[in-house]
CSV table of C-alpha atoms and ligand atoms in Angstrom, one decimal:
chain,number,residue,atom,x,y,z
A,208,MET,CA,29.1,-39.9,72.5
A,209,LEU,CA,27.1,-43.1,72.8
A,210,VAL,CA,27.6,-45.6,75.6
A,211,LEU,CA,26.5,-49.2,75.9
A,212,GLY,CA,25.4,-49.9,79.6
A,213,LEU,CA,25.0,-53.3,81.2
A,214,GLU,CA,23.3,-54.1,84.5
A,215,THR,CA,23.2,-57.6,86.2
A,216,SER,CA,23.8,-56.8,89.9
A,217,CYS,CA,20.6,-58.4,91.2
A,218,ASP,CA,17.4,-59.7,89.5
A,219,GLU,CA,17.2,-57.7,86.4
A,220,THR,CA,19.3,-58.2,83.2
A,221,GLY,CA,19.6,-54.8,81.6
A,222,ALA,CA,21.3,-53.4,78.5
A,223,ALA,CA,20.9,-49.8,77.2
A,224,VAL,CA,22.3,-47.4,74.7
A,225,VAL,CA,22.5,-43.9,76.1
A,226,HIS,CA,24.0,-40.6,74.9
A,227,ALA,CA,26.3,-38.8,77.2
A,228,ASP,CA,23.7,-36.0,77.6
A,229,GLY,CA,21.3,-38.5,79.2
A,230,THR,CA,19.2,-39.3,76.1
A,231,VAL,CA,18.1,-42.9,76.2
A,232,LEU,CA,18.2,-44.5,72.7
A,233,SER,CA,17.2,-48.0,74.1
A,234,ASP,CA,16.6,-49.5,77.5
A,235,VAL,CA,16.0,-53.2,77.7
A,236,VAL,CA,15.2,-54.8,81.0
A,237,GLN,CA,14.5,-58.5,81.4
A,238,SER,CA,13.0,-59.0,84.9
A,239,GLN,CA,13.5,-62.2,86.9
A,240,VAL,CA,10.5,-61.7,89.2
A,241,LYS,CA,8.9,-64.9,88.0
A,242,VAL,CA,12.0,-66.9,88.6
A,243,HIS,CA,12.3,-65.8,92.2
A,244,ALA,CA,8.6,-65.3,93.1
A,245,PRO,CA,8.0,-68.9,94.3
A,246,TYR,CA,10.8,-68.4,96.9
A,247,GLY,CA,9.6,-65.0,98.2
A,248,GLY,CA,13.0,-63.4,97.5
A,249,VAL,CA,16.0,-63.4,95.2
A,250,VAL,CA,17.9,-66.7,95.0
A,251,PRO,CA,21.5,-65.8,94.0
A,252,GLU,CA,22.4,-68.9,92.1
A,253,LEU,CA,19.1,-68.8,90.0
A,254,ALA,CA,19.8,-65.1,89.4
A,255,SER,CA,23.3,-65.8,87.9
A,256,ARG,CA,22.0,-68.6,85.7
A,257,ASP,CA,19.2,-66.4,84.4
A,258,HIS,CA,21.6,-63.5,83.6
A,259,LEU,CA,23.8,-65.9,81.8
A,260,LYS,CA,20.9,-67.1,79.6
A,261,ASN,CA,19.6,-63.5,78.9
A,262,VAL,CA,22.6,-61.2,78.7
A,263,ARG,CA,23.4,-61.9,75.1
A,264,PRO,CA,19.8,-61.5,73.7
A,265,VAL,CA,19.3,-58.4,75.9
A,266,VAL,CA,22.5,-56.7,74.6
A,267,LEU,CA,21.5,-57.5,71.0
A,268,GLU,CA,18.0,-56.2,71.6
A,269,ALA,CA,19.4,-52.9,73.1
A,270,LEU,CA,21.6,-52.4,70.0
A,271,THR,CA,18.8,-53.2,67.6
A,272,ARG,CA,16.2,-51.0,69.3
A,273,ALA,CA,18.8,-48.1,69.3
A,274,LYS,CA,19.5,-48.8,65.6
A,275,VAL,CA,23.2,-48.9,66.2
A,276,SER,CA,26.0,-51.4,66.2
A,277,LEU,CA,29.0,-51.8,68.5
A,278,ALA,CA,31.0,-49.8,66.0
A,279,ASP,CA,28.9,-46.7,66.9
A,280,VAL,CA,29.5,-46.8,70.7
A,281,ALA,CA,32.4,-45.0,72.3
A,282,GLY,CA,32.7,-47.3,75.3
A,283,ILE,CA,31.0,-49.8,77.6
A,284,ALA,CA,29.9,-49.2,81.2
A,285,VAL,CA,29.0,-52.1,83.4
A,286,THR,CA,27.8,-52.4,87.0
A,287,CYS,CA,30.7,-53.9,89.0
A,288,ARG,CA,29.4,-53.3,92.6
A,289,PRO,CA,27.5,-53.6,94.9
A,290,GLY,CA,25.5,-56.7,94.2
A,291,LEU,CA,25.4,-60.5,94.1
A,292,THR,CA,28.9,-61.7,93.1
A,293,GLY,CA,27.8,-64.4,90.7
A,294,ALA,CA,25.3,-62.0,89.1
A,295,LEU,CA,27.8,-59.2,88.8
A,296,LEU,CA,30.3,-61.5,87.2
A,297,VAL,CA,28.0,-62.3,84.3
A,298,GLY,CA,27.6,-58.7,83.3
A,299,VAL,CA,31.3,-57.9,83.8
A,300,GLN,CA,32.5,-60.9,81.8
A,301,ALA,CA,30.1,-60.1,79.0
A,302,ALA,CA,31.2,-56.4,79.0
A,303,ARG,CA,34.9,-57.5,79.0
A,304,GLY,CA,34.4,-59.8,76.0
A,305,LEU,CA,32.6,-57.1,74.0
A,306,ALA,CA,35.1,-54.4,74.9
A,307,TRP,CA,38.1,-56.7,74.1
A,308,SER,CA,36.6,-57.8,70.7
A,309,ARG,CA,36.0,-54.2,69.6
A,310,ASP,CA,38.9,-52.6,71.4
A,311,LEU,CA,36.5,-50.3,73.3
A,312,PRO,CA,37.2,-48.6,76.6
A,313,LEU,CA,35.4,-50.3,79.5
A,314,VAL,CA,34.4,-48.7,82.9
A,315,GLY,CA,32.9,-50.3,86.0
A,316,VAL,CA,30.0,-48.4,87.6
A,317,ASP,CA,28.8,-48.4,91.2
A,318,HIS,CA,25.1,-49.4,91.0
A,319,LEU,CA,24.2,-46.8,93.7
A,320,VAL,CA,25.8,-44.0,91.7
A,321,GLY,CA,23.7,-45.2,88.7
A,322,HIS,CA,20.5,-44.8,90.8
A,323,LEU,CA,21.6,-41.4,92.1
A,324,LEU,CA,22.1,-40.1,88.5
A,325,SER,CA,19.0,-41.7,87.1
A,326,VAL,CA,17.3,-38.4,87.4
A,327,PHE,CA,19.3,-37.1,84.4
A,328,LEU,CA,18.0,-39.7,82.0
A,329,ARG,CA,15.8,-38.5,79.2
A,330,PHE,CA,13.4,-41.0,77.6
A,331,PRO,CA,12.0,-39.9,74.2
A,332,ASP,CA,8.5,-41.3,75.0
A,333,VAL,CA,8.2,-40.2,78.6
A,334,ALA,CA,8.0,-36.5,79.8
A,335,GLY,CA,10.4,-36.4,82.7
A,336,PRO,CA,10.9,-33.6,85.3
A,337,PRO,CA,13.6,-31.0,84.6
A,338,ALA,CA,16.9,-32.2,85.8
A,339,PRO,CA,18.1,-30.7,89.2
A,340,ALA,CA,21.1,-28.5,89.4
A,341,TYR,CA,24.1,-29.8,91.6
A,342,PRO,CA,24.2,-29.9,94.6
A,343,PHE,CA,21.1,-31.9,95.5
A,344,VAL,CA,20.1,-34.3,98.2
A,345,ALA,CA,18.9,-37.7,97.1
A,346,LEU,CA,16.9,-40.4,98.9
A,347,LEU,CA,17.8,-43.8,97.5
A,348,ALA,CA,15.3,-46.4,98.6
A,349,SER,CA,15.3,-49.8,96.9
A,350,GLY,CA,15.1,-53.5,97.8
A,351,GLY,CA,18.8,-53.6,98.7
A,352,HIS,CA,19.7,-50.1,99.8
A,353,THR,CA,18.2,-47.2,101.7
A,354,ALA,CA,20.3,-44.1,102.3
A,355,LEU,CA,20.5,-40.3,101.9
A,356,TYR,CA,23.2,-38.7,99.9
A,357,ARG,CA,24.5,-35.2,99.1
A,358,VAL,CA,25.4,-35.2,95.4
A,359,ASP,CA,27.8,-32.4,94.3
A,360,GLY,CA,28.6,-33.9,90.9
A,361,PRO,CA,28.5,-37.1,88.9
A,362,GLU,CA,31.8,-38.4,90.1
A,363,LEU,CA,32.0,-40.9,93.0
A,364,SER,CA,34.3,-38.5,94.9
A,365,ARG,CA,31.6,-35.9,94.9
A,366,ILE,CA,28.8,-38.0,96.4
A,367,ARG,CA,28.6,-38.2,100.2
A,368,GLU,CA,26.4,-40.5,102.3
A,369,LEU,CA,24.5,-38.5,105.0
A,370,GLY,CA,22.9,-41.5,106.7
A,371,ALA,CA,21.7,-45.0,105.8
A,372,THR,CA,19.7,-47.9,107.2
A,373,ARG,CA,21.3,-49.8,110.0
A,374,ASP,CA,19.4,-53.0,109.0
A,375,ASP,CA,16.7,-53.7,106.4
A,376,ALA,CA,16.3,-51.5,103.3
A,377,ALA,CA,12.9,-49.9,102.9
A,378,GLY,CA,12.0,-52.1,99.9
A,379,GLU,CA,13.2,-55.2,101.8
A,380,ALA,CA,10.8,-54.2,104.6
A,381,PHE,CA,7.9,-54.0,102.1
A,382,ASP,CA,8.9,-57.4,100.7
A,383,LYS,CA,9.3,-59.1,104.1
A,384,VAL,CA,6.0,-57.7,105.5
A,385,ALA,CA,4.2,-58.7,102.3
A,386,LYS,CA,5.5,-62.2,102.6
A,387,LEU,CA,4.5,-62.4,106.2
A,388,ILE,CA,0.9,-61.4,105.5
A,389,GLY,CA,0.7,-63.7,102.4
A,390,LEU,CA,0.9,-61.0,99.6
A,391,GLY,CA,3.7,-62.5,97.6
A,392,TYR,CA,6.8,-61.0,96.0
A,393,PRO,CA,7.7,-58.2,95.3
A,394,GLY,CA,5.7,-56.6,98.2
A,395,GLY,CA,6.0,-52.9,97.4
A,396,PRO,CA,3.4,-52.6,94.6
A,397,VAL,CA,0.7,-54.7,96.2
A,398,ILE,CA,1.1,-53.0,99.6
A,399,ASP,CA,1.0,-49.7,97.8
A,400,ARG,CA,-2.3,-50.7,96.1
A,401,LEU,CA,-4.0,-52.1,99.3
A,402,ALA,CA,-2.8,-49.2,101.5
A,403,LYS,CA,-4.7,-46.8,99.3
A,404,GLU,CA,-8.0,-48.2,100.6
A,405,GLY,CA,-6.8,-48.6,104.3
A,406,ASN,CA,-6.8,-46.4,107.3
A,407,PRO,CA,-3.3,-45.8,108.6
A,408,GLU,CA,-4.6,-44.8,112.0
A,409,ALA,CA,-6.6,-48.0,112.6
A,410,ILE,CA,-3.7,-50.1,113.7
A,411,ASP,CA,-1.0,-48.9,116.1
A,412,LEU,CA,2.5,-49.9,115.0
A,413,ILE,CA,5.9,-48.5,116.2
A,414,TRP,CA,7.5,-45.6,114.5
A,415,PRO,CA,11.0,-46.5,113.4
A,416,MET,CA,14.1,-44.4,114.4
A,417,ARG,CA,12.1,-41.3,115.5
A,418,ARG,CA,15.2,-39.7,117.2
A,419,LYS,CA,15.3,-36.1,116.1
A,420,GLY,CA,18.3,-35.0,114.1
A,421,SER,CA,19.3,-38.6,113.1
A,422,LEU,CA,19.5,-39.3,109.4
A,423,GLU,CA,19.8,-43.0,110.0
A,424,PHE,CA,17.0,-45.5,109.3
A,425,SER,CA,16.0,-48.9,110.8
A,426,PHE,CA,13.1,-50.9,109.5
A,427,SER,CA,13.6,-54.3,111.1
A,428,GLY,CA,11.8,-53.3,114.3
A,429,LEU,CA,8.7,-52.2,112.4
A,430,LYS,CA,8.7,-55.5,110.5
A,431,THR,CA,9.0,-57.4,113.8
A,432,ASP,CA,6.1,-55.2,115.2
A,433,VAL,CA,3.9,-56.4,112.2
A,434,MET,CA,4.9,-60.0,113.0
A,435,ARG,CA,3.9,-59.5,116.7
A,436,TRP,CA,0.6,-58.0,115.6
A,437,VAL,CA,0.0,-61.1,113.4
A,438,GLU,CA,0.9,-63.4,116.2
A,439,LYS,CA,-1.7,-61.7,118.5
A,440,ASN,CA,-4.5,-61.1,116.0
A,441,GLY,CA,-3.9,-63.8,113.3
A,442,LEU,CA,-3.4,-63.2,109.6
A,443,PRO,CA,-5.9,-60.7,108.2
A,444,GLY,CA,-8.1,-62.1,105.5
A,445,ASP,CA,-8.9,-60.3,102.3
A,446,ASP,CA,-10.7,-57.6,104.2
A,447,GLN,CA,-10.5,-54.1,105.5
A,448,THR,CA,-8.1,-55.2,108.3
A,449,LEU,CA,-5.6,-56.2,105.7
A,450,ARG,CA,-5.9,-52.8,104.0
A,451,ASP,CA,-5.5,-51.1,107.4
A,452,LEU,CA,-2.4,-53.1,108.2
A,453,CYS,CA,-0.8,-52.2,104.9
A,454,ALA,CA,-1.8,-48.5,105.3
A,455,ALA,CA,-0.4,-48.4,108.9
A,456,PHE,CA,2.9,-50.1,107.8
A,457,GLN,CA,3.3,-47.9,104.7
A,458,ARG,CA,2.5,-44.7,106.5
A,459,ARG,CA,5.3,-45.4,109.0
A,460,VAL,CA,7.9,-46.2,106.3
A,461,VAL,CA,6.9,-43.3,104.1
A,462,ASP,CA,6.8,-40.6,106.8
A,463,THR,CA,10.1,-41.8,108.2
A,464,LEU,CA,11.7,-41.6,104.7
A,465,VAL,CA,10.2,-38.3,103.9
A,466,GLY,CA,10.9,-36.7,107.2
A,467,LYS,CA,14.5,-37.5,107.2
A,468,ALA,CA,15.0,-36.7,103.5
A,469,VAL,CA,13.5,-33.2,104.0
A,470,ASP,CA,15.6,-32.7,107.1
A,471,ALA,CA,18.7,-33.7,105.2
A,472,ALA,CA,18.0,-31.3,102.3
A,473,THR,CA,17.2,-28.4,104.6
A,474,ARG,CA,20.4,-29.1,106.7
A,475,GLU,CA,22.6,-29.3,103.6
A,476,GLY,CA,21.1,-26.0,102.2
A,477,VAL,CA,20.2,-27.5,98.8
A,478,THR,CA,17.1,-26.5,96.8
A,479,SER,CA,16.3,-29.9,95.3
A,480,LEU,CA,15.4,-33.3,96.8
A,481,VAL,CA,15.6,-36.3,94.4
A,482,LEU,CA,13.9,-39.6,95.0
A,483,ALA,CA,15.5,-42.7,93.4
A,484,GLY,CA,15.2,-46.5,93.6
A,485,GLY,CA,12.3,-48.9,93.3
A,486,VAL,CA,10.5,-47.6,96.4
A,487,ALA,CA,10.3,-44.1,94.8
A,488,ALA,CA,7.5,-45.7,92.7
A,489,ASN,CA,5.3,-45.7,95.9
A,490,ARG,CA,2.4,-43.3,95.4
A,491,GLU,CA,2.1,-42.3,99.0
A,492,LEU,CA,5.8,-41.5,99.2
A,493,ARG,CA,5.6,-39.3,96.1
A,494,GLU,CA,2.5,-37.5,97.4
A,495,ARG,CA,3.7,-36.9,100.9
A,496,ALA,CA,7.2,-35.9,99.8
A,497,LYS,CA,5.7,-33.4,97.4
A,498,ALA,CA,3.6,-31.8,100.1
A,499,ARG,CA,6.5,-31.7,102.6
A,500,CYS,CA,8.9,-30.2,100.0
A,501,GLU,CA,6.4,-27.5,99.1
A,502,ALA,CA,6.1,-26.6,102.7
A,503,HIS,CA,9.9,-26.3,103.0
A,504,GLY,CA,10.5,-24.4,99.8
A,505,LEU,CA,12.2,-27.5,98.2
A,506,THR,CA,11.8,-28.7,94.6
A,507,LEU,CA,11.0,-32.5,94.6
A,508,VAL,CA,12.4,-34.3,91.5
A,509,VAL,CA,11.2,-37.9,90.9
A,510,PRO,CA,12.4,-39.7,87.8
A,511,PRO,CA,9.9,-41.6,85.7
A,512,PHE,CA,9.1,-45.1,87.1
A,513,ARG,CA,11.3,-47.0,84.6
A,514,ALA,CA,14.3,-44.9,85.7
A,515,CYS,CA,13.7,-45.6,89.4
A,516,THR,CA,13.8,-49.4,89.2
A,517,ASP,CA,16.9,-51.3,88.1
A,518,ASN,CA,18.0,-50.5,84.5
A,519,ALA,CA,21.1,-50.3,82.4
A,520,ALA,CA,20.5,-46.7,81.1
A,521,MET,CA,21.5,-45.2,84.5
A,522,ILE,CA,24.6,-47.3,84.4
A,523,GLY,CA,25.5,-46.2,80.9
A,524,TYR,CA,24.9,-42.5,81.8
A,525,ALA,CA,26.9,-42.8,85.1
A,526,GLY,CA,29.8,-44.5,83.1
A,527,SER,CA,29.7,-41.8,80.4
A,528,HIS,CA,31.4,-39.3,82.7
A,529,ARG,CA,34.3,-41.7,83.3
A,530,LEU,CA,34.6,-42.6,79.7
A,531,ALA,CA,34.5,-38.9,78.7
A,532,ALA,CA,37.4,-38.3,81.1
A,533,GLY,CA,39.4,-40.9,79.2
A,534,GLU,CA,39.2,-43.5,82.0
A,535,ASN,CA,39.4,-47.2,81.2
A,536,ASP,CA,39.3,-50.1,83.7
A,537,ALA,CA,39.8,-52.8,81.0
A,538,GLY,CA,42.0,-55.5,82.6
A,539,ALA,CA,41.7,-54.2,86.1
A,540,LEU,CA,37.9,-54.4,86.5
A,541,GLU,CA,36.8,-56.3,89.6
A,542,THR,CA,33.5,-57.0,91.3
A,543,SER,CA,32.6,-56.3,94.9
A,544,PRO,CA,29.5,-57.0,97.0
A,545,ASN,CA,29.9,-53.5,98.6
A,546,THR,CA,29.5,-50.0,97.3
A,547,ALA,CA,32.6,-47.8,96.7
A,548,LEU,CA,30.8,-44.9,98.4
A,549,ALA,CA,32.1,-44.3,101.9
A,550,ARG,CA,29.6,-45.3,104.6
A,551,VAL,CA,28.9,-43.2,107.7
A,552,THR,CA,26.2,-45.6,109.1
A,553,ARG,CA,27.3,-48.8,110.6
A,554,LYS,CA,25.1,-51.9,110.0
A,555,GLY,CA,23.8,-52.8,113.5
A,556,ARG,CA,24.3,-50.5,116.4
A,557,GLY,CA,26.6,-47.5,116.8
A,558,LEU,CA,28.0,-44.7,114.6
A,559,ARG,CA,31.2,-45.0,112.5
A,560,ASN,CA,33.6,-42.3,113.5
B,615,LIG,O1,15.5,-50.4,92.7
B,615,LIG,P1,14.8,-51.8,92.6
B,615,LIG,O2,14.1,-52.2,91.3
B,615,LIG,O3,15.8,-52.9,92.9
B,615,LIG,C1,16.8,-52.9,93.8
B,615,LIG,O4,17.9,-52.3,93.5
B,615,LIG,O5,16.6,-53.4,94.9
B,615,LIG,O6,13.8,-51.9,93.8
B,615,LIG,C2,13.0,-53.0,94.1
B,615,LIG,C3,12.3,-52.7,95.4
B,615,LIG,C4,11.5,-53.9,95.9
B,615,LIG,O7,11.8,-54.1,97.3
B,615,LIG,C5,10.0,-53.5,95.7
B,615,LIG,O8,9.1,-54.1,96.7
B,615,LIG,C6,10.1,-52.0,95.9
B,615,LIG,O9,11.3,-51.7,95.2
B,615,LIG,N1,9.0,-51.3,95.2
B,615,LIG,C7,8.1,-50.6,95.9
B,615,LIG,C8,7.1,-50.2,94.9
B,615,LIG,N2,7.5,-50.7,93.7
B,615,LIG,C9,8.6,-51.4,93.9
B,615,LIG,N3,8.0,-50.3,97.2
B,615,LIG,C10,6.9,-49.6,97.6
B,615,LIG,N4,5.9,-49.1,96.7
B,615,LIG,C11,6.0,-49.4,95.4
B,615,LIG,N5,5.0,-49.0,94.6
B,616,LIG,ZN1,19.0,-51.0,92.3
């Protein structure tokens, strides 16, 4: 069964053709990084307009690269939540039009479920890790979300949040700190590169949410601490201090993510820990997670980089389960800025009962 996936929730226009077994026939991603870079973050209205311009050519390219036509696909899956409303609407309306014109079933997919299942994608040109068996614990760390989940199956009802960030997402912290110290957008890859040559012990920053036993995160205090350091010491130039600051910041983010992810996997009694989302591309995160997992008898599964960042293949794959079950959202498909996954962590202070 082939599925056409569409993704327009944030700053990537994506279309992909995937098989229900996870094989990716094509995966086209048109990034908007250049559109938003001058502003140091995603500008929603510019995102919608760029999706509108690119959605048609991106879909056509995905079909062409997969050497199929709409007549060959069994259904369409589109990200309908969470995300920027204007951006989501572009993908949803495009998918609606395509489904209606070909009388194809159409299902809405929660973007976070897509990320959590991205580990099952198989790219013909990239050797990926063996897929984990259910249940597993996944750390999803991206620009918009940071949370730990227990995943018992591919359906929404079988995915449970164990803890999430109370404020900034991990990728958002990378982006904000990079902007603060003049490194541009997106911040993750450049901090990753500079941190490699820095000493994480050279600068003393706070450790975020160290409370033992808590699976919640908070990165805004760390970001403020970097801001305070800059106020006191001035902006570091292109020197060793800049590398040390990046290393100190990254070590705190990485060790917090890894520590809580390993705690969650151990507590849930699963054998595999999965990393997903753009921050999973971070080299120190991958290295330290691998070492901690080995020490705790856990198997670490990290999807290839292109599966970690936003793409439509993960949306197509996540939607294939709903399509295979005969589901069809057709006329009832709506967008939402929020995930459909139940949240246990409240934004701001205090636990949700
Ligand atoms: O998953 P993604 O492509 O989009 C969202 O759904 O947000 O993640 C993008 C985020 C950005 O915040 C970016 O700075 C971060 O992932 N990122 C990284 C690295 N590569 C991308 N963060 C740390 N280290 C990296 N190597
Ligand atoms: Zn994402």
